[in-house]
PDB file of C-alpha atoms in Angstrom:
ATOM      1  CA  UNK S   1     199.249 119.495 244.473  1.00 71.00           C
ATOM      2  CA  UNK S   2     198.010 116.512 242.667  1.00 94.00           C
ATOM      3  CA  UNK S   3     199.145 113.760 245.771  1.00 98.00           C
ATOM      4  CA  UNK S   4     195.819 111.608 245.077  1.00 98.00           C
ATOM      5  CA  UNK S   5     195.122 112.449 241.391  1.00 98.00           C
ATOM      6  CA  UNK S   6     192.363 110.621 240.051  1.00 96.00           C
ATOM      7  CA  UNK S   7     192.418 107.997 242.556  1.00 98.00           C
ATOM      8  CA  UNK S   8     188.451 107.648 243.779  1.00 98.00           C
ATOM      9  CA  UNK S   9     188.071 107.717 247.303  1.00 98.00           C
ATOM     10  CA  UNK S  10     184.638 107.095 249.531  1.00 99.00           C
ATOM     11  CA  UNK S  11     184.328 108.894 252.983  1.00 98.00           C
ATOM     12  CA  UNK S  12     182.022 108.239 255.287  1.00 98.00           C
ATOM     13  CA  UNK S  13     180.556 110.626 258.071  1.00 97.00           C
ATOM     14  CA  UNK S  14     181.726 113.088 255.293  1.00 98.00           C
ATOM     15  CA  UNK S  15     179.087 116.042 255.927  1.00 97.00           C
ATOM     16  CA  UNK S  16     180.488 117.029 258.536  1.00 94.00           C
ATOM     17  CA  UNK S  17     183.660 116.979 261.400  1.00 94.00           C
ATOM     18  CA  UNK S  18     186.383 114.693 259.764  1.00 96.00           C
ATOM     19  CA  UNK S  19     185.027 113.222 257.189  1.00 97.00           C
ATOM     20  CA  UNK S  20     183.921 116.600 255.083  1.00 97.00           C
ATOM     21  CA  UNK S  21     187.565 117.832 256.324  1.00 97.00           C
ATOM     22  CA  UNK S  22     189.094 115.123 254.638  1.00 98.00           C
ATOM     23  CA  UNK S  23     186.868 115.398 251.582  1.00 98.00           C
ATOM     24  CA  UNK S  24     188.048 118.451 251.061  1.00 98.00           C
ATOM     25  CA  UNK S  25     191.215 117.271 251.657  1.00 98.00           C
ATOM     26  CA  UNK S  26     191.554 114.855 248.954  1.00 98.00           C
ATOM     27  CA  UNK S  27     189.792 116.770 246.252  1.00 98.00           C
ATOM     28  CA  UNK S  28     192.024 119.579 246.415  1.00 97.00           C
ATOM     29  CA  UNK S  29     195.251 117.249 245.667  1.00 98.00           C
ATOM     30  CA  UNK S  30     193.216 115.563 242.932  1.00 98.00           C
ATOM     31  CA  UNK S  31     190.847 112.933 244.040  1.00 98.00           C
ATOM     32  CA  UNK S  32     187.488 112.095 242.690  1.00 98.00           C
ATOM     33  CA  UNK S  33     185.376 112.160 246.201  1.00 98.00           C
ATOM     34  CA  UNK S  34     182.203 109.503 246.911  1.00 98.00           C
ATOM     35  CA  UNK S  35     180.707 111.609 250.155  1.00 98.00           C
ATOM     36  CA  UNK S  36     178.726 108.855 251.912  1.00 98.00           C
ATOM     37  CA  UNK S  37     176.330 110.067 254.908  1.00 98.00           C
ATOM     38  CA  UNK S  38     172.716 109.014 256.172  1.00 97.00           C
ATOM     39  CA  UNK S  39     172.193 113.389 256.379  1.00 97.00           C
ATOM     40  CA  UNK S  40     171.293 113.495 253.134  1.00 97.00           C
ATOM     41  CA  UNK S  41     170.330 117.114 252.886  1.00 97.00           C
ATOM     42  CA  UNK S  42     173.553 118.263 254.336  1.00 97.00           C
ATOM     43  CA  UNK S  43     175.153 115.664 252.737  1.00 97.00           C
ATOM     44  CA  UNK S  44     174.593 116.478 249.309  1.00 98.00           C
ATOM     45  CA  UNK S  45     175.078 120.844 249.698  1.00 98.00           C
ATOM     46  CA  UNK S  46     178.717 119.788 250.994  1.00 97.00           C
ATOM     47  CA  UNK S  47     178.957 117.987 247.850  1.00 98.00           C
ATOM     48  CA  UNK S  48     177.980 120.559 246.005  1.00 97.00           C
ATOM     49  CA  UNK S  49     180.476 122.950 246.918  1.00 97.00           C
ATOM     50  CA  UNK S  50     183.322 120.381 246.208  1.00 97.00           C
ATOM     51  CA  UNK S  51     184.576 120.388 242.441  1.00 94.00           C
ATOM     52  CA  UNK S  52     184.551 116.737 241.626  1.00 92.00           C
ATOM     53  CA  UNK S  53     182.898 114.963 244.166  1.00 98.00           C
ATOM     54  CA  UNK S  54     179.494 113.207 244.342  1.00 98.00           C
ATOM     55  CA  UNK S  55     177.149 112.806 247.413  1.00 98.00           C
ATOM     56  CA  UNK S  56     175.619 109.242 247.659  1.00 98.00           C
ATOM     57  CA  UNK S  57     172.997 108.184 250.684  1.00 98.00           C
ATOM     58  CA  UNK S  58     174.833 105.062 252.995  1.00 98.00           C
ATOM     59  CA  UNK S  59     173.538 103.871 256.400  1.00 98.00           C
ATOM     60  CA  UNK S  60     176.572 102.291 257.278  1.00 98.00           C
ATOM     61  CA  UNK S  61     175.083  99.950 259.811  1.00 98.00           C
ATOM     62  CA  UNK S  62     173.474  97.647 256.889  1.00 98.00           C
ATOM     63  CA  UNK S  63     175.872  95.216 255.042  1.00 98.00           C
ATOM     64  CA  UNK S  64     173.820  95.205 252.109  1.00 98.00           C
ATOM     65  CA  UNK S  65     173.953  99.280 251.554  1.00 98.00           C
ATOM     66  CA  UNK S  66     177.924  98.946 251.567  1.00 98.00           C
ATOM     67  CA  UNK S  67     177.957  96.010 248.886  1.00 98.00           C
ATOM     68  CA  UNK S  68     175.520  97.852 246.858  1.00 98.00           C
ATOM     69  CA  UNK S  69     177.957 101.379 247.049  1.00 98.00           C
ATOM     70  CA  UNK S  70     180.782  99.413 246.759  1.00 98.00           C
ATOM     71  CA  UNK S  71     179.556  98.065 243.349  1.00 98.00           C
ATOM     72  CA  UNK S  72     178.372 101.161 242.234  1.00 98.00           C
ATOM     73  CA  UNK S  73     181.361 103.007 242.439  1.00 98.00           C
ATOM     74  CA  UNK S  74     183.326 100.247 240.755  1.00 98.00           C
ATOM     75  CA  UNK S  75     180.545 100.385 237.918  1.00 98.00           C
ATOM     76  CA  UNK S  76     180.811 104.126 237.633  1.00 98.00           C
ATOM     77  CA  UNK S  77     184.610 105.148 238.042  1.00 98.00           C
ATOM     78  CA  UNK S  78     185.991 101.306 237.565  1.00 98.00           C
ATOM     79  CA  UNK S  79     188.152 101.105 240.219  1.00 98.00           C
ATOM     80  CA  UNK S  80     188.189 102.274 244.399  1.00 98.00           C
ATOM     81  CA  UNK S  81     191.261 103.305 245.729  1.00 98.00           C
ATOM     82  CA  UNK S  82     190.471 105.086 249.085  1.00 99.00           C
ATOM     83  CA  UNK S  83     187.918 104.175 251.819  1.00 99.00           C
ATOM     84  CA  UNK S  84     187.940 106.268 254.876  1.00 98.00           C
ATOM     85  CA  UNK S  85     185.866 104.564 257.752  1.00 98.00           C
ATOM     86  CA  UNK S  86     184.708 108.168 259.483  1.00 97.00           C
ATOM     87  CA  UNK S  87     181.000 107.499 260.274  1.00 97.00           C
ATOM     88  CA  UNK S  88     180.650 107.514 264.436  1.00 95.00           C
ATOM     89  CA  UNK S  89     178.562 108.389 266.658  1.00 94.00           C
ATOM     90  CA  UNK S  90     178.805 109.160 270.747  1.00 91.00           C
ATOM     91  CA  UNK S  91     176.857 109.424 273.935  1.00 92.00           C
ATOM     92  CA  UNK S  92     177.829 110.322 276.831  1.00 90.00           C
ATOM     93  CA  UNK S  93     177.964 107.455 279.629  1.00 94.00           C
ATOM     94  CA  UNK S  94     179.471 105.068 281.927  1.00 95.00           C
ATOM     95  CA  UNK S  95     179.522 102.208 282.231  1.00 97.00           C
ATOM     96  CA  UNK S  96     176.926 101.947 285.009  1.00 98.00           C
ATOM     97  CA  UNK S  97     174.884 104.316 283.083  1.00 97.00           C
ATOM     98  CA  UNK S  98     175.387 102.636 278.946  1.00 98.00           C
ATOM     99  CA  UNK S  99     172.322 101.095 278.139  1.00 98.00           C
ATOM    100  CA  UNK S 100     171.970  98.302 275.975  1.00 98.00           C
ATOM    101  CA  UNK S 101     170.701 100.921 273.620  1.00 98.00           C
ATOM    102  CA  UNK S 102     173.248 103.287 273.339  1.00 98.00           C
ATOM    103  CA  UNK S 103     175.551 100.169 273.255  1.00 98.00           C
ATOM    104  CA  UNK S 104     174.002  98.911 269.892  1.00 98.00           C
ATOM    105  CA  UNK S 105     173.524 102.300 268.436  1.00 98.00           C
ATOM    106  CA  UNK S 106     177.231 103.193 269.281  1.00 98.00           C
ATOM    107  CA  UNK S 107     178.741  99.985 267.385  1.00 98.00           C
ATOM    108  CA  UNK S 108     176.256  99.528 264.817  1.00 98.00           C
ATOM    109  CA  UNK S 109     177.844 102.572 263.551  1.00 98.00           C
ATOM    110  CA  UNK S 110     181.459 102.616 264.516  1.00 98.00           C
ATOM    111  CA  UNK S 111     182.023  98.803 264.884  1.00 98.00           C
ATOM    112  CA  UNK S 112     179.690  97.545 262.769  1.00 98.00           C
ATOM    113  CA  UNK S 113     179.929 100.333 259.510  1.00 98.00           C
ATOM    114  CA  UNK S 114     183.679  99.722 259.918  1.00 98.00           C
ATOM    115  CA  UNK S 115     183.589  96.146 259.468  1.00 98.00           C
ATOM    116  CA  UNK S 116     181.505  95.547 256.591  1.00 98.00           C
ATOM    117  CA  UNK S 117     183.383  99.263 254.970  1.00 98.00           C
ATOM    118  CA  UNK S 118     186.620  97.048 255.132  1.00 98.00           C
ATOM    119  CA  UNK S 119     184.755  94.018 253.993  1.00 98.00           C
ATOM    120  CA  UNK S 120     183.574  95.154 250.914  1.00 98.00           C
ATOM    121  CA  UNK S 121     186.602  98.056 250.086  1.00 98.00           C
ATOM    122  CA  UNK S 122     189.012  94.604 250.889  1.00 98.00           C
ATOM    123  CA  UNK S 123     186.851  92.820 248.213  1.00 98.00           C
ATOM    124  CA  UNK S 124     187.298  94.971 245.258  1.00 98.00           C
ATOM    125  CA  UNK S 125     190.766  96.095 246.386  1.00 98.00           C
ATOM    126  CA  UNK S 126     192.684  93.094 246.456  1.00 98.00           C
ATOM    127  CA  UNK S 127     191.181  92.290 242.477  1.00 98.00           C
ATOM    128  CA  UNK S 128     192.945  95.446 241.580  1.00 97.00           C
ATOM    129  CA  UNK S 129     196.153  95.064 243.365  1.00 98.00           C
ATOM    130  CA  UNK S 130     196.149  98.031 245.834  1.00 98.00           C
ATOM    131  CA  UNK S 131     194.446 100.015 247.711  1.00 98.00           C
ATOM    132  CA  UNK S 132     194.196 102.168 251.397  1.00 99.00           C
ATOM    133  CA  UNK S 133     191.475 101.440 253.956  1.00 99.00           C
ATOM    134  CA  UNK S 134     191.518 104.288 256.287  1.00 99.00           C
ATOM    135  CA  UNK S 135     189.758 103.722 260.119  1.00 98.00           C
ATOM    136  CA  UNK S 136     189.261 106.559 261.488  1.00 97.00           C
ATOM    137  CA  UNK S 137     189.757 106.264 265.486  1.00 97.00           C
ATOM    138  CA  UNK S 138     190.745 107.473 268.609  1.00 95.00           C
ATOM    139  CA  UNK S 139     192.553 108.377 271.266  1.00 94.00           C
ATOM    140  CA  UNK S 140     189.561 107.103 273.285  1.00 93.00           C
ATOM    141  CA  UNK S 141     191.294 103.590 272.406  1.00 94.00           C
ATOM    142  CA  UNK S 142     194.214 104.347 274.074  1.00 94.00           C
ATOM    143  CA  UNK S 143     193.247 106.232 276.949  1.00 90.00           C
ATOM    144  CA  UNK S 144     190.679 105.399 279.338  1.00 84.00           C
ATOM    145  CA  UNK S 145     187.367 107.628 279.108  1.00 86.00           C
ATOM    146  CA  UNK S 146     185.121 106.494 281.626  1.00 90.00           C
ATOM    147  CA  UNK S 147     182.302 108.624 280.304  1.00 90.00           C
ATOM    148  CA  UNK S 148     182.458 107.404 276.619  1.00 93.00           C
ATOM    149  CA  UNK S 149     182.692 103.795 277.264  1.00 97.00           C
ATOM    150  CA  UNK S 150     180.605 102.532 274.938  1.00 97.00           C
ATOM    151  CA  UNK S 151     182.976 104.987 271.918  1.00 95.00           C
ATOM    152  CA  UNK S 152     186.118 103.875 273.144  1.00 96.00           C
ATOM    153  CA  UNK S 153     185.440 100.277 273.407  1.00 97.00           C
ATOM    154  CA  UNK S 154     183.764 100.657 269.805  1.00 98.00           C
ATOM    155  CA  UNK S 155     187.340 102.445 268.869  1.00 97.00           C
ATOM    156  CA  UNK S 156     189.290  99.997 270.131  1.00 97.00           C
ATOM    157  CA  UNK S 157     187.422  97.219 268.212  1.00 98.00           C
ATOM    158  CA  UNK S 158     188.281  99.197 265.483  1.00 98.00           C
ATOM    159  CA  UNK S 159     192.377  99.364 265.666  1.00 98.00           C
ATOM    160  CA  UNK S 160     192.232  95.725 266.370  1.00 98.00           C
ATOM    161  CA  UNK S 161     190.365  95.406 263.216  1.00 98.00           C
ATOM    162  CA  UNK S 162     192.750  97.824 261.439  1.00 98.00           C
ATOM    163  CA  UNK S 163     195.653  95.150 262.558  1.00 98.00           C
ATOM    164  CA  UNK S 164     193.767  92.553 261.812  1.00 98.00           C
ATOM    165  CA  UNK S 165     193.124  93.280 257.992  1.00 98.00           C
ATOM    166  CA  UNK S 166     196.453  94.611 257.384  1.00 98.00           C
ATOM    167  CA  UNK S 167     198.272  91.389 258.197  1.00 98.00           C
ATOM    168  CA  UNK S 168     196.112  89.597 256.228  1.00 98.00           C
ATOM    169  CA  UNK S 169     196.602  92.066 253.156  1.00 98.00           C
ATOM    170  CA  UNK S 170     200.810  91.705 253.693  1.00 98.00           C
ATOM    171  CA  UNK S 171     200.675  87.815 253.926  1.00 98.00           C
ATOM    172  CA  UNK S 172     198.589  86.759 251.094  1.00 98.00           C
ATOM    173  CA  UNK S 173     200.182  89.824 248.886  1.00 98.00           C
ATOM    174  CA  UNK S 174     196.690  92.054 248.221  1.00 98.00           C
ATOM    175  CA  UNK S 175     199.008  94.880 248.177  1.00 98.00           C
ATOM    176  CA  UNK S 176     195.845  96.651 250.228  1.00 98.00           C
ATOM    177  CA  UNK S 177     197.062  99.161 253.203  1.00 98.00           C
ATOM    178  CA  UNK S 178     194.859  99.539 256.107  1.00 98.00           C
ATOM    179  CA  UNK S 179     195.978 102.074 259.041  1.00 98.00           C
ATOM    180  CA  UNK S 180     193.930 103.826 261.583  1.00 98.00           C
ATOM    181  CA  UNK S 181     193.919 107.353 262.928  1.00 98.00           C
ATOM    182  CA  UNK S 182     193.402 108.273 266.357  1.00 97.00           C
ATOM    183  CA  UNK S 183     192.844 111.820 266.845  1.00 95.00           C
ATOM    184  CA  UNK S 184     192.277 113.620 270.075  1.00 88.00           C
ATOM    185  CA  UNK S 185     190.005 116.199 270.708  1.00 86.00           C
ATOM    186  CA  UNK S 186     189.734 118.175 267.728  1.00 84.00           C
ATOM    187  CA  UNK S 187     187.285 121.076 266.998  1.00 81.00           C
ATOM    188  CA  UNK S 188     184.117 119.436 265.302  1.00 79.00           C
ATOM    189  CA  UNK S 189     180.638 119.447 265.567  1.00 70.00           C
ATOM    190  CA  UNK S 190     180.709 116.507 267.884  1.00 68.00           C
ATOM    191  CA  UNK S 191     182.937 117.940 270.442  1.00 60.00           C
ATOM    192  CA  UNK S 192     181.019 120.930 270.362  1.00 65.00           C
ATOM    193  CA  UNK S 193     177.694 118.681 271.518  1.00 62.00           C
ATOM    194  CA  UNK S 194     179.708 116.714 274.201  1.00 59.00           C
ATOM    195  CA  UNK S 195     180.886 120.280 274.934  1.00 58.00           C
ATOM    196  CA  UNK S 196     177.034 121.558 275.444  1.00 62.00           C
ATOM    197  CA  UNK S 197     176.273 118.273 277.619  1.00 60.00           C
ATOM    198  CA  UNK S 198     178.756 118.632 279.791  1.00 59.00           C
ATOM    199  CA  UNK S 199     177.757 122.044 280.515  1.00 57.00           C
ATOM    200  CA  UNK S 200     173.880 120.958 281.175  1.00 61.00           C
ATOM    201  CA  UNK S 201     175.472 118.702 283.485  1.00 62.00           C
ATOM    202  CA  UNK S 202     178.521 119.882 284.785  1.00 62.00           C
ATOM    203  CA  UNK S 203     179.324 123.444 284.522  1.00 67.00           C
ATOM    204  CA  UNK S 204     182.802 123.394 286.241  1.00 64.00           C
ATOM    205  CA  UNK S 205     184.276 120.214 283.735  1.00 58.00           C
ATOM    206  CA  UNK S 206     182.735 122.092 280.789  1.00 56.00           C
ATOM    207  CA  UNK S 207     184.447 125.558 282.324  1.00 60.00           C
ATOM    208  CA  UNK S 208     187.676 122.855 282.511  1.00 62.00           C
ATOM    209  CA  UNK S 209     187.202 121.351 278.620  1.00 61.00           C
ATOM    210  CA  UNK S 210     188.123 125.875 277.736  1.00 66.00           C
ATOM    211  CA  UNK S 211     192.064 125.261 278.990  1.00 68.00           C
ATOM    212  CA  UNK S 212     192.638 121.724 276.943  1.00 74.00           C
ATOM    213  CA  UNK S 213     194.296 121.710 273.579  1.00 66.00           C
ATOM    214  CA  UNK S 214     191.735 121.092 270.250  1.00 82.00           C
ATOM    215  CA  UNK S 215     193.262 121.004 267.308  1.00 86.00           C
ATOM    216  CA  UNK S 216     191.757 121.674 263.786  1.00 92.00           C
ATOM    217  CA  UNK S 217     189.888 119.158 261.500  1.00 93.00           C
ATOM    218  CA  UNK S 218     192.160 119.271 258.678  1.00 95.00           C
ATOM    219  CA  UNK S 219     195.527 118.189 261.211  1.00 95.00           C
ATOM    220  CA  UNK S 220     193.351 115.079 260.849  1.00 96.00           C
ATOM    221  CA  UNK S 221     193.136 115.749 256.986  1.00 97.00           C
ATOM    222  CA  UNK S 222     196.078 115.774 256.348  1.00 97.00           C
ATOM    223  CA  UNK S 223     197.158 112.462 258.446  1.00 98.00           C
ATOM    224  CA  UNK S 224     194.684 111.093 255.998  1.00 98.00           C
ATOM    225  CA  UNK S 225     195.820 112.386 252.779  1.00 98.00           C
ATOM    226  CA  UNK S 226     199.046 110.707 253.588  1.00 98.00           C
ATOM    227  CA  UNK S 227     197.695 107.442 254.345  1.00 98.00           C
ATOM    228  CA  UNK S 228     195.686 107.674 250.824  1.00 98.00           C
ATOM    229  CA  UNK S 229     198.606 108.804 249.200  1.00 98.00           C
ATOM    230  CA  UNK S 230     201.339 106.950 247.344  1.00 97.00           C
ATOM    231  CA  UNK S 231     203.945 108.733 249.974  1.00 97.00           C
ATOM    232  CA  UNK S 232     202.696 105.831 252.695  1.00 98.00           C
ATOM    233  CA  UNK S 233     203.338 102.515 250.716  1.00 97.00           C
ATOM    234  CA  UNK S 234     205.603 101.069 253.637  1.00 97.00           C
ATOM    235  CA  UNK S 235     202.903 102.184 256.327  1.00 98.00           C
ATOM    236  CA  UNK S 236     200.585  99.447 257.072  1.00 98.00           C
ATOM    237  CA  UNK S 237     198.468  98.276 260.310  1.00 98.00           C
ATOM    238  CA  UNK S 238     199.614 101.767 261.804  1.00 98.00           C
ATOM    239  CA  UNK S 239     197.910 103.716 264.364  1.00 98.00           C
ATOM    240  CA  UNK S 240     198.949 107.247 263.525  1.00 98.00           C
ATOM    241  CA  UNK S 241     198.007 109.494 265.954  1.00 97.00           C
ATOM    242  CA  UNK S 242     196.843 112.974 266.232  1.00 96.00           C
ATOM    243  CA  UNK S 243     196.905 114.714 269.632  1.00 92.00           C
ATOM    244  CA  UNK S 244     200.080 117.020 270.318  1.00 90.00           C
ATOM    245  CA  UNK S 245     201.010 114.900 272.806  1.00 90.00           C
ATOM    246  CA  UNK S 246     197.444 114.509 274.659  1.00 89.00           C
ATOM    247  CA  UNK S 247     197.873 110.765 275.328  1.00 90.00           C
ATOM    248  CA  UNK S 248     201.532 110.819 276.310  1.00 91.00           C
ATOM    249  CA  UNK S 249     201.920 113.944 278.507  1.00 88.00           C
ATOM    250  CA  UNK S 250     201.143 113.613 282.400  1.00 79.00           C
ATOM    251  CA  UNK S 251     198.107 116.144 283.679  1.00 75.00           C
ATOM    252  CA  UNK S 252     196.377 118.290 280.422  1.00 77.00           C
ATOM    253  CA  UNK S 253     197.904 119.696 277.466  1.00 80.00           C
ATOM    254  CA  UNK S 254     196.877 123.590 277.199  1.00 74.00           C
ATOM    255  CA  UNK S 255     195.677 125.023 274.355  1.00 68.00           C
TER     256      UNK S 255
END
């Protein structure tokens, strides 16, 4: 217990999947939890049920909402130590088939919300001395996924942005970590949806999706809790993946 105590952390996507997971994560070893969502009705009864943490509104897509968050919670706790980039959203397409529609929408909120999250964390951060940016990603970066192509090229933006930032944290001495976590299918409320879509669809992949491994939201937790965590100093610009071997095993992990 008491891995994170009293450093203040901000998750977004946190009322739900991976980012309430990791809420609850860091508030039981000791962390003082900003749960940032645009649900704000679910958003703020997840709160509720965590000792410690607060629920505030965020539509990550607008760089103004983040610099105004950002500055509240240095206002109101005087310092951020955590920021876990979890807010994402997918559709399922090709290619062929990705509108420029579901393009924007897909990176305004992945892309995009990750961006001006590492802006604006990188901002206060680096005045302090320290901090760890958190990206949550995928193994859709590493992996081709013809069907979510507009999600895995918004991931992969994303660990090139994780790289990106940490270098320039380790050169000019901000003492700010920023690593990304690419977790494979794992059993959340948006793998459940892709689940029912593929079965509208395609009744013999969705009867296929039954024999793959999914693993459990807080394996993804706890990745997280060490990246937040004093225990990762050294680890920076990492992609720390999640997936029991998904990505690096020929043919399907079972579950």
């Amino acid at each position: 217990m008491g891995r994170v105590t009293d450093k203040v952390a901000i998750i977004t996507g946190a009322a739900s999947g991976l980012g309430l997971a990791s809420a609850r994560r860091l508030a039981e070893e000791g962390a003082r939890v900003v749960l940032a969502d645009i649900n704000l009705e679910q958003g703020q009864a997840v709160a509720d049920e965590i000792p410690g943490a607060r629920f505030e509104p965020l539509d990550v897509t607008r760089e103004a909402n983040w610099s105004a968050l950002i500055d509240k919670v240095i206002t109101d706790f005087g310092r951020l130590d955590i920021l876990l980039n979890c807010a994402g959203i997918v559709r399922l397409a090709s290619i062929e088939d990705t509108t420029e529609e579901i393009w924007r929408q897909i990176n305004a909120v992945g892309t995009d919300g990750t961006f001006f999250g590492c802006k604006h964390a990188l901002r206060v951060m680096k005045v302090a001395g320290g901090g760890s940016i958190i990206n949550m990603c995928s193994t859709a970066s590493i992996q081709g996924g013809p069907m979510i192509f507009a999600y895995a090229a918004s991931k992969s933006a994303i660990r090139g942005m994780t790289k990106s930032v940490a270098v320039l944290s380790a050169q000019n001495g901000y003492g700010v970590r920023c690593n990304s976590v690419h977790p494979g299918n794992m059993r959340t409320p948006m793998l459940e949806g892709m689940k029912e879509i593929v079965m509208e669809n395609d009744p013999e992949a969705a009867k296929a999706m039954e024999n793959i491994w999914v693993g459990e939201p807080v394996d993804v937790a706890n990745m997280v809790l060490f990246l937040a965590s004093d225990e990762s100093v050294a680890v920076n610009g990492a992609a720390m993946v999640v997936d029991n071997t998904t990505t690096i095993t020929e043919g399907v992990v079972p579950h």
